[in-house]
């Protein structure tokens, strides 16, 4: 068993330690709350924020152009009020937290060096090499570790929300045994039993990140199992836009053979002049979109998939730029895998970001009382059907600060907590791993970049059967791997159901056949 975890109370419970969770904890503490930050991670690289490469978009001198770029990238489905909230708070939030509080030094000497990325009409991206997330998250966590009003619980998962009459009063937390292997290497989530106890909170904020574990290839760490979305949905919170799963077009594809896991090649590389070529050496993106390599992500991802199927491979040609000089971290990743960038870097789409999630307002409030959500698990309305590059860290920061302030000040109320049982014998060896393989196979085959109504129907049927098998254990068995599997399955079902119910191709949701009732 892991270290004992006691029944506890806190003014503000934050679940998740990416930039969104950290910003929430900071704002809550600033507002006078005693904050508990619970995270499955035991180190920064187990958070999706850590792997963010491109940077943080800011307004510079033209906020209206920034707003328009977001709306256009969203295929016209972004919520204008949410976009206004993001853009109008962007520069102040970045200056306050990243620069003044954390002392992050973005690239550039005396003046910032702004990068250009896909679907941005101007260079407006603050970055640190191509490893911006790492340079933001590590100092953020260090800052909170030293904060008198923030307690960080590492390797601690939320298994279930504590609810009563439409209000959330905290969560059941589990502290697991020490991790014995590298979870960022693409391994399956493993059985790691610990002890659990209720944490009663005045308000609870979910900042649990994405859903990458639902797919075979993802730029997310393997901890991204959709926990927060699943817990909120099971508690009755509204979720929206779940069909809009963004696939990044340029993830390293050699991982299909090398077993080392993929890594992302940011839009920033294409922004500096890199080109996409198929196996015949042809540059193909001008045939698909007027903005060529800098077209919106959904367009580029589908084009890359098409050219891989047509010619066998797609390469990122970095010969037009000083790749090693401008992107030393990515050059190191290539060297580690024995890839010579001058020969072209093999790339393929990989699941990257969920544009939908738990439905929230501009302060992160959900449809349940005292429950907030921020970051990738939240549907703020900013992204619509497709996210603009380098807006995720900004959204995490802005909504985290707003939610942390709004969630502070509630009184703790103790209610009856869920009684999680552990009466059954151990699950069959490899149960969770085997079910994850099955889940990912279904999502990859039927709920990927391109979908058909028939495939979505088949996926839904398989996932419902799978959920039944999982539920048979969760009724009487408690373990982190089982609850992660449950979270991933519930989230996969939400994605599949939303996709099946939406007969219109927009952005990331691309149907290759019309639905029966489509116009």
Coordinates of C-alpha atoms in Angstrom, one line a residue:
X1 CA 0.0 0.0 0.0
X2 CA 1.1 3.6 -0.5
X3 CA 1.5 6.2 2.2
X4 CA -1.6 6.8 4.3
X5 CA -3.9 9.4 2.9
X6 CA -6.2 11.0 5.5
X7 CA -9.7 12.4 5.4
X8 CA -9.1 16.1 4.9
X9 CA -10.7 19.5 4.3
X10 CA -9.6 22.3 2.1
X11 CA -11.0 25.6 0.9
X12 CA -10.2 24.8 -2.7
X13 CA -9.4 21.5 -4.3
X14 CA -7.6 21.6 -7.6
X15 CA -7.2 18.3 -9.5
X16 CA -4.4 18.5 -12.0
X17 CA -1.0 20.2 -12.1
X18 CA -0.6 21.5 -15.6
X19 CA -0.6 25.2 -16.3
X20 CA -4.4 25.4 -15.8
X21 CA -4.2 23.7 -12.4
X22 CA -1.2 25.7 -11.3
X23 CA -2.8 29.0 -12.4
X24 CA -6.0 28.1 -10.5
X25 CA -4.0 27.2 -7.4
X26 CA -2.1 30.5 -7.6
X27 CA -5.2 32.6 -8.0
X28 CA -7.1 30.8 -5.3
X29 CA -4.2 31.3 -2.9
X30 CA -4.0 35.0 -3.9
X31 CA -7.7 35.3 -3.0
X32 CA -7.1 34.0 0.5
X33 CA -8.0 30.3 0.1
X34 CA -6.1 27.3 1.5
X35 CA -5.5 25.3 -1.6
X36 CA -4.9 21.6 -2.1
X37 CA -3.5 20.7 -5.5
X38 CA -3.8 16.9 -6.2
X39 CA -2.0 15.5 -9.2
X40 CA -1.5 12.1 -10.7
X41 CA 1.9 13.3 -11.8
X42 CA 5.1 12.7 -9.7
X43 CA 7.1 15.0 -12.0
X44 CA 6.4 17.8 -14.5
X45 CA 6.8 15.7 -17.6
X46 CA 3.8 13.6 -16.7
X47 CA 1.6 16.7 -17.5
X48 CA 0.4 17.6 -21.0
X49 CA 1.5 21.2 -20.4
X50 CA 5.1 20.1 -20.1
X51 CA 5.1 18.9 -23.7
X52 CA 3.7 22.0 -25.3
X53 CA 6.2 23.2 -27.8
X54 CA 5.1 26.1 -29.8
X55 CA 4.5 28.7 -27.2
X56 CA 2.0 31.2 -25.9
X57 CA 0.1 33.5 -28.3
X58 CA -0.4 37.1 -27.3
X59 CA -2.2 40.1 -28.9
X60 CA 0.8 42.3 -29.6
X61 CA -0.8 45.5 -31.0
X62 CA -3.8 44.0 -32.8
X63 CA -6.2 42.1 -30.6
X64 CA -8.9 42.2 -33.3
X65 CA -6.7 40.3 -35.7
X66 CA -6.0 37.7 -33.0
X67 CA -9.7 37.2 -32.3
X68 CA -10.4 36.8 -36.0
X69 CA -7.7 34.2 -36.4
X70 CA -9.1 32.2 -33.5
X71 CA -12.6 32.3 -35.0
X72 CA -11.5 31.4 -38.5
X73 CA -9.4 28.5 -37.3
X74 CA -12.4 27.3 -35.3
X75 CA -14.4 26.9 -38.6
X76 CA -16.6 29.7 -37.4
X77 CA -17.8 27.8 -34.2
X78 CA -15.9 29.6 -31.5
X79 CA -18.0 31.5 -28.9
X80 CA -17.3 35.2 -29.5
X81 CA -17.7 36.0 -25.8
X82 CA -15.2 33.4 -24.8
X83 CA -12.7 34.6 -27.5
X84 CA -13.1 38.1 -26.2
X85 CA -12.3 36.9 -22.7
X86 CA -9.2 35.1 -23.9
X87 CA -7.8 37.9 -26.0
X88 CA -8.6 40.8 -23.6
X89 CA -6.9 39.0 -20.7
X90 CA -4.0 37.5 -22.7
X91 CA -1.2 40.0 -22.4
X92 CA -1.9 41.0 -18.7
X93 CA -2.1 37.3 -17.6
X94 CA 1.2 36.4 -19.4
X95 CA 3.0 39.4 -18.0
X96 CA 1.6 38.9 -14.4
X97 CA 2.3 35.2 -14.1
X98 CA 4.9 34.0 -16.5
X99 CA 7.1 37.1 -16.6
X100 CA 6.7 39.0 -13.3
X101 CA 5.9 36.1 -10.9
X102 CA 7.9 33.2 -12.4
X103 CA 10.6 35.1 -14.2
X104 CA 10.3 33.1 -17.4
X105 CA 12.7 34.4 -20.1
X106 CA 11.1 34.0 -23.5
X107 CA 13.3 34.0 -26.6
X108 CA 14.7 37.3 -27.7
X109 CA 17.4 39.7 -26.4
X110 CA 16.1 43.1 -25.5
X111 CA 12.7 42.6 -27.3
X112 CA 10.6 39.4 -27.5
X113 CA 11.2 37.2 -30.5
X114 CA 7.7 36.4 -31.8
X115 CA 7.2 33.2 -33.7
X116 CA 4.8 32.5 -36.6
X117 CA 2.6 29.5 -36.6
X118 CA -0.2 27.9 -38.6
X119 CA -3.4 30.0 -39.2
X120 CA -2.0 33.0 -37.4
X121 CA -2.0 36.2 -39.6
X122 CA 1.1 37.5 -37.9
X123 CA 4.0 36.5 -35.7
X124 CA 2.7 36.7 -32.2
X125 CA 4.0 33.5 -30.4
X126 CA 6.2 33.9 -27.3
X127 CA 8.3 30.8 -27.0
X128 CA 11.4 29.2 -25.4
X129 CA 13.1 27.2 -28.1
X130 CA 10.5 24.5 -29.0
X131 CA 10.1 23.5 -25.4
X132 CA 8.0 26.3 -24.0
X133 CA 5.8 24.1 -21.8
X134 CA 8.8 22.7 -19.9
X135 CA 10.1 26.2 -19.2
X136 CA 6.8 27.3 -17.9
X137 CA 5.6 24.4 -15.9
X138 CA 8.7 23.5 -13.9
X139 CA 9.1 27.0 -12.4
X140 CA 5.4 27.2 -11.8
X141 CA 5.4 23.9 -9.7
X142 CA 8.5 25.1 -7.8
X143 CA 6.8 28.3 -7.0
X144 CA 3.7 26.6 -5.7
X145 CA 5.7 24.1 -3.7
X146 CA 7.1 27.0 -1.7
X147 CA 3.7 28.8 -1.3
X148 CA 2.4 28.9 2.3
X149 CA -1.2 28.5 1.2
X150 CA -0.8 25.7 -1.3
X151 CA -0.3 22.0 -0.5
X152 CA 0.7 19.8 -3.5
X153 CA -0.2 16.1 -3.3
X154 CA 1.9 14.3 -5.9
X155 CA 1.0 10.8 -7.3
X156 CA -2.5 11.4 -6.0
X157 CA -5.6 10.7 -8.2
X158 CA -9.2 11.8 -7.9
X159 CA -11.3 8.7 -8.3
X160 CA -14.8 10.2 -7.8
X161 CA -16.5 13.4 -7.0
X162 CA -18.4 13.9 -3.8
X163 CA -21.8 15.2 -4.7
X164 CA -25.1 16.1 -3.0
X165 CA -28.2 17.7 -4.5
X166 CA -26.5 19.1 -7.6
X167 CA -23.5 20.5 -5.8
X168 CA -19.9 19.1 -5.6
X169 CA -18.2 19.0 -2.2
X170 CA -14.8 17.6 -3.1
X171 CA -13.5 14.3 -4.3
X172 CA -12.2 10.9 -3.2
X173 CA -8.4 11.0 -3.5
X174 CA -6.1 8.0 -3.9
X175 CA -2.4 8.2 -3.2
X176 CA -0.6 5.4 -5.1
X177 CA 2.5 3.4 -4.5
X178 CA 5.7 4.9 -5.9
X179 CA 6.0 4.7 -9.7
X180 CA 8.6 2.1 -10.8
X181 CA 8.8 3.0 -14.5
X182 CA 8.6 5.9 -16.9
X183 CA 5.0 6.6 -17.7
X184 CA 5.9 9.3 -20.3
X185 CA 7.4 6.6 -22.6
X186 CA 4.0 5.5 -24.0
X187 CA 3.5 2.6 -21.6
X188 CA 0.0 1.5 -20.6
X189 CA -1.4 2.8 -17.3
X190 CA -0.5 0.1 -14.7
X191 CA -2.1 -1.3 -11.6
X192 CA -0.9 0.9 -8.7
X193 CA -3.1 0.4 -5.7
X194 CA -3.0 2.9 -2.9
X195 CA -5.2 4.2 -0.1
X196 CA -8.1 6.5 -0.6
X197 CA -10.1 9.0 1.5
X198 CA -12.4 11.9 1.0
X199 CA -11.1 15.4 0.5
X200 CA -14.0 17.8 1.4
X201 CA -13.6 21.2 -0.3
X202 CA -15.5 24.5 -0.5
X203 CA -15.1 24.3 -4.3
X204 CA -13.5 21.8 -6.6
X205 CA -11.7 22.6 -9.9
X206 CA -10.9 20.0 -12.5
X207 CA -7.8 20.6 -14.5
X208 CA -7.1 17.0 -15.5
X209 CA -5.9 17.6 -19.1
X210 CA -6.7 15.6 -22.2
X211 CA -7.8 12.3 -23.6
X212 CA -4.6 11.0 -25.4
X213 CA -4.8 7.6 -23.7
X214 CA -7.9 6.9 -25.7
X215 CA -5.9 6.7 -28.9
X216 CA -3.0 4.6 -30.0
X217 CA -0.8 7.5 -31.0
X218 CA -0.9 10.8 -29.1
X219 CA 1.3 13.7 -28.2
X220 CA -0.1 13.5 -24.6
X221 CA 1.5 11.5 -21.8
X222 CA -0.1 8.2 -20.9
X223 CA -1.7 9.8 -17.8
X224 CA -4.2 11.7 -20.1
X225 CA -7.1 9.3 -19.5
X226 CA -10.0 11.7 -19.5
X227 CA -10.5 11.4 -15.7
X228 CA -12.0 14.8 -15.1
X229 CA -14.4 14.7 -18.0
X230 CA -15.7 11.3 -17.0
X231 CA -16.1 12.2 -13.3
X232 CA -18.0 15.3 -14.2
X233 CA -20.2 13.6 -16.8
X234 CA -21.0 10.8 -14.4
X235 CA -21.9 13.4 -11.7
X236 CA -24.3 15.0 -14.2
X237 CA -22.3 18.0 -15.5
X238 CA -22.9 19.2 -19.0
X239 CA -20.3 18.3 -21.6
X240 CA -20.2 19.9 -25.1
X241 CA -18.3 19.6 -28.4
X242 CA -16.8 16.2 -27.6
X243 CA -16.7 15.3 -31.3
X244 CA -14.0 17.9 -32.0
X245 CA -10.8 15.9 -31.3
X246 CA -7.8 17.6 -32.9
X247 CA -5.0 15.6 -34.5
X248 CA -1.7 17.3 -34.8
X249 CA -0.4 16.8 -38.4
X250 CA 3.3 16.5 -37.7
X251 CA 4.1 14.0 -35.0
X252 CA 7.2 11.8 -35.5
X253 CA 6.0 8.6 -37.2
X254 CA 9.2 6.5 -36.8
X255 CA 7.8 5.5 -33.3
X256 CA 5.8 2.9 -35.2
X257 CA 9.0 0.9 -35.4
X258 CA 11.4 2.2 -32.8
X259 CA 9.3 1.6 -29.7
X260 CA 10.4 4.9 -28.1
X261 CA 7.1 6.9 -28.5
X262 CA 6.3 9.8 -30.7
X263 CA 7.3 13.4 -30.3
X264 CA 5.7 16.5 -31.7
X265 CA 7.2 18.7 -34.4
X266 CA 5.6 22.0 -33.7
X267 CA 4.0 24.4 -36.2
X268 CA 6.8 26.7 -35.3
X269 CA 9.1 24.5 -37.5
X270 CA 6.8 25.0 -40.4
X271 CA 6.5 28.7 -39.5
X272 CA 10.2 29.0 -39.9
X273 CA 10.0 27.5 -43.4
X274 CA 9.9 23.7 -43.1
X275 CA 7.9 22.0 -45.9
X276 CA 5.9 18.8 -46.1
X277 CA 6.8 16.3 -48.9
X278 CA 5.4 12.9 -49.7
X279 CA 7.3 9.8 -50.5
X280 CA 7.8 11.0 -54.1
X281 CA 9.5 14.1 -52.9
X282 CA 6.6 16.3 -53.9
X283 CA 5.5 19.3 -51.8
X284 CA 1.8 18.8 -51.6
X285 CA 0.2 21.3 -49.2
X286 CA -0.3 24.1 -51.8
X287 CA -2.7 21.7 -53.6
X288 CA -4.9 21.4 -50.4
X289 CA -5.0 25.0 -49.1
X290 CA -3.9 28.5 -50.1
X291 CA -1.9 28.8 -46.8
X292 CA 0.0 25.6 -47.6
X293 CA 2.0 24.3 -44.6
X294 CA 0.4 27.0 -42.4
X295 CA -3.2 26.0 -43.1
X296 CA -5.3 25.2 -40.0
X297 CA -4.4 22.0 -38.3
X298 CA -7.4 19.9 -39.3
X299 CA -6.7 20.7 -43.0
X300 CA -3.0 19.8 -42.7
X301 CA -3.7 16.6 -40.7
X302 CA -6.1 15.2 -43.3
X303 CA -3.7 16.1 -46.1
X304 CA -0.8 14.3 -44.4
X305 CA -3.0 11.3 -43.9
X306 CA -4.1 11.3 -47.5
X307 CA -0.6 11.6 -48.8
X308 CA 0.7 8.8 -46.5
X309 CA -2.0 6.5 -47.8
X310 CA -1.4 7.5 -51.4
X311 CA 2.4 7.4 -51.5
X312 CA 3.4 5.6 -48.3
X313 CA 5.1 8.3 -46.3
X314 CA 5.3 12.0 -45.5
X315 CA 8.4 13.8 -44.5
X316 CA 9.0 17.2 -42.9
X317 CA 11.7 18.9 -45.0
X318 CA 13.7 21.1 -42.6
X319 CA 16.5 21.9 -45.1
X320 CA 15.2 25.5 -45.6
X321 CA 16.1 26.5 -42.0
X322 CA 18.8 26.0 -39.4
X323 CA 17.0 23.2 -37.7
X324 CA 19.6 22.3 -35.1
X325 CA 20.3 25.9 -34.3
X326 CA 16.6 27.0 -34.0
X327 CA 15.2 23.8 -32.5
X328 CA 18.0 22.1 -30.6
X329 CA 15.6 20.0 -28.5
X330 CA 13.9 18.5 -31.6
X331 CA 17.3 18.0 -33.2
X332 CA 18.3 16.0 -30.1
X333 CA 15.1 13.9 -30.3
X334 CA 16.0 13.0 -33.9
X335 CA 19.6 12.1 -33.0
X336 CA 18.4 9.9 -30.2
X337 CA 16.3 7.9 -32.7
X338 CA 19.0 7.8 -35.4
X339 CA 17.1 10.2 -37.8
X340 CA 19.1 12.6 -39.9
X341 CA 16.9 15.7 -40.2
X342 CA 18.6 16.6 -43.5
X343 CA 17.0 13.5 -45.0
X344 CA 13.6 14.6 -43.9
X345 CA 11.8 13.7 -40.7
X346 CA 9.0 11.1 -41.1
X347 CA 5.7 12.5 -39.7
X348 CA 2.1 11.4 -39.3
X349 CA -1.0 12.8 -37.5
X350 CA -1.4 12.0 -33.8
X351 CA -4.2 12.8 -31.3
X352 CA -3.3 16.1 -29.8
X353 CA -6.1 18.1 -28.2
X354 CA -9.8 17.9 -27.3
X355 CA -11.6 21.1 -28.3
X356 CA -14.7 20.2 -26.3
X357 CA -15.1 19.0 -22.7
X358 CA -16.9 20.0 -19.6
X359 CA -19.1 23.0 -20.5
X360 CA -18.0 26.1 -18.5
X361 CA -18.6 29.9 -18.5
X362 CA -16.0 32.6 -18.7
X363 CA -15.1 31.9 -15.0
X364 CA -14.8 28.2 -15.4
X365 CA -18.1 27.4 -13.7
X366 CA -19.8 24.1 -14.7
X367 CA -23.5 23.3 -14.6
X368 CA -23.0 21.7 -11.1
X369 CA -22.7 24.0 -8.0
X370 CA -19.1 24.6 -6.7
X371 CA -17.6 22.6 -9.6
X372 CA -15.2 24.4 -12.0
X373 CA -13.2 23.1 -14.9
X374 CA -10.2 24.6 -16.7
X375 CA -7.6 23.6 -19.3
X376 CA -8.1 20.9 -21.9
X377 CA -10.8 19.1 -19.9
X378 CA -13.0 22.2 -20.1
X379 CA -15.1 23.4 -23.1
X380 CA -14.7 27.2 -22.8
X381 CA -16.0 27.8 -26.3
X382 CA -12.7 29.4 -27.5
X383 CA -11.8 26.6 -29.9
X384 CA -15.0 25.7 -31.6
X385 CA -14.4 22.9 -34.1
X386 CA -10.6 23.3 -34.3
X387 CA -8.0 25.0 -32.0
X388 CA -5.7 27.7 -33.3
X389 CA -2.0 26.9 -32.6
X390 CA -0.4 28.1 -29.3
X391 CA -3.7 29.1 -27.7
X392 CA -4.0 26.1 -25.2
X393 CA -1.4 27.4 -22.7
X394 CA -2.9 30.8 -22.9
X395 CA -6.5 29.5 -22.4
X396 CA -5.2 27.4 -19.4
X397 CA -3.6 30.5 -17.9
X398 CA -6.5 32.9 -18.4
X399 CA -9.3 30.5 -17.3
X400 CA -7.1 29.1 -14.4
X401 CA -6.7 32.6 -13.0
X402 CA -10.4 33.4 -13.4
X403 CA -11.6 30.1 -12.0
X404 CA -9.2 30.2 -9.0
X405 CA -10.5 33.6 -8.0
X406 CA -14.2 32.7 -8.6
X407 CA -13.8 29.4 -6.7
X408 CA -12.3 30.9 -3.5
X409 CA -14.5 31.9 -0.6
X410 CA -16.8 28.9 -0.3
X411 CA -17.3 27.2 3.0
X412 CA -16.5 23.5 3.4
X413 CA -19.6 21.3 3.9
X414 CA -19.3 17.7 4.8
X415 CA -21.7 15.3 3.1
X416 CA -21.9 11.6 2.8
X417 CA -19.0 10.5 0.5
X418 CA -19.2 7.6 -2.0
X419 CA -18.4 4.3 -0.5
X420 CA -15.8 2.8 -2.8
X421 CA -15.6 -0.9 -2.3
X422 CA -12.6 -3.3 -2.6
X423 CA -14.2 -6.6 -1.7
X424 CA -13.6 -8.6 -4.9
X425 CA -10.5 -10.6 -5.5
X426 CA -7.8 -9.1 -7.7
X427 CA -8.7 -8.4 -11.3
X428 CA -7.3 -10.8 -13.9
X429 CA -3.6 -10.1 -14.6
X430 CA -3.4 -7.5 -17.4
X431 CA -7.1 -6.7 -17.4
X432 CA -6.7 -2.9 -17.7
X433 CA -4.0 -3.1 -20.2
X434 CA -5.9 -5.5 -22.4
X435 CA -9.1 -3.4 -22.3
X436 CA -7.0 -0.2 -23.1
X437 CA -5.7 -1.9 -26.2
X438 CA -9.2 -2.8 -27.3
X439 CA -10.4 0.8 -26.6
X440 CA -7.6 2.4 -28.5
X441 CA -8.1 0.0 -31.5
X442 CA -11.7 1.1 -31.8
X443 CA -11.0 4.8 -31.5
X444 CA -8.1 4.7 -34.0
X445 CA -10.1 2.7 -36.5
X446 CA -13.5 4.3 -36.2
X447 CA -13.3 7.7 -34.4
X448 CA -10.1 9.2 -35.8
X449 CA -9.4 11.9 -38.3
X450 CA -12.1 10.8 -40.7
X451 CA -15.4 9.1 -39.7
X452 CA -18.5 7.5 -41.2
X453 CA -21.9 7.1 -39.6
X454 CA -21.6 3.3 -39.8
X455 CA -18.1 3.3 -38.2
X456 CA -19.4 5.5 -35.4
X457 CA -22.3 3.2 -34.8
X458 CA -20.0 0.2 -34.6
X459 CA -17.6 2.0 -32.3
X460 CA -20.5 2.9 -29.9
X461 CA -21.6 -0.7 -29.7
X462 CA -18.2 -2.0 -28.9
X463 CA -17.5 0.8 -26.3
X464 CA -20.8 0.2 -24.6
X465 CA -20.0 -3.5 -24.2
X466 CA -16.5 -2.6 -23.0
X467 CA -18.0 -0.2 -20.4
X468 CA -20.2 -3.0 -19.1
X469 CA -17.2 -5.2 -18.6
X470 CA -15.4 -2.4 -16.7
X471 CA -18.5 -1.5 -14.6
X472 CA -18.7 -5.1 -13.4
X473 CA -15.4 -4.6 -11.6
X474 CA -15.8 -0.9 -10.5
X475 CA -19.0 -1.8 -8.5
X476 CA -16.9 -3.8 -6.0
X477 CA -13.3 -3.1 -6.8
X478 CA -11.2 0.1 -6.4
X479 CA -7.8 0.7 -8.1
X480 CA -6.3 3.5 -10.0
X481 CA -5.8 1.6 -13.2
X482 CA -9.5 0.5 -13.2
X483 CA -10.7 4.0 -12.6
X484 CA -8.4 5.4 -15.3
X485 CA -9.8 2.7 -17.7
X486 CA -13.3 3.7 -16.7
X487 CA -12.5 7.4 -17.3
X488 CA -11.1 6.6 -20.7
X489 CA -14.0 4.5 -21.7
X490 CA -16.6 7.0 -20.6
X491 CA -14.8 9.7 -22.4
X492 CA -14.4 7.6 -25.6
X493 CA -18.2 7.0 -25.5
X494 CA -18.9 10.7 -25.1
X495 CA -16.7 11.5 -28.1
X496 CA -18.3 8.7 -30.2
X497 CA -21.8 9.7 -29.2
X498 CA -21.3 13.4 -30.0
X499 CA -19.7 12.5 -33.3
X500 CA -22.6 10.2 -34.2
X501 CA -25.2 12.9 -33.4
X502 CA -23.5 15.6 -35.5
X503 CA -24.1 15.1 -39.2
X504 CA -22.2 18.2 -40.3
X505 CA -18.4 18.1 -41.0
X506 CA -16.8 21.0 -39.3
X507 CA -13.1 21.4 -38.3
X508 CA -11.8 18.3 -36.5
X509 CA -15.1 16.4 -37.0
X510 CA -14.8 15.2 -40.6
X511 CA -17.4 12.8 -42.1
X512 CA -16.5 11.0 -45.3
X513 CA -20.1 9.9 -45.8
X514 CA -23.2 12.0 -44.9
X515 CA -25.6 10.9 -42.2
X516 CA -29.0 9.7 -43.2
X517 CA -30.7 12.9 -42.0
X518 CA -28.0 15.3 -43.3
X519 CA -28.9 17.9 -45.8

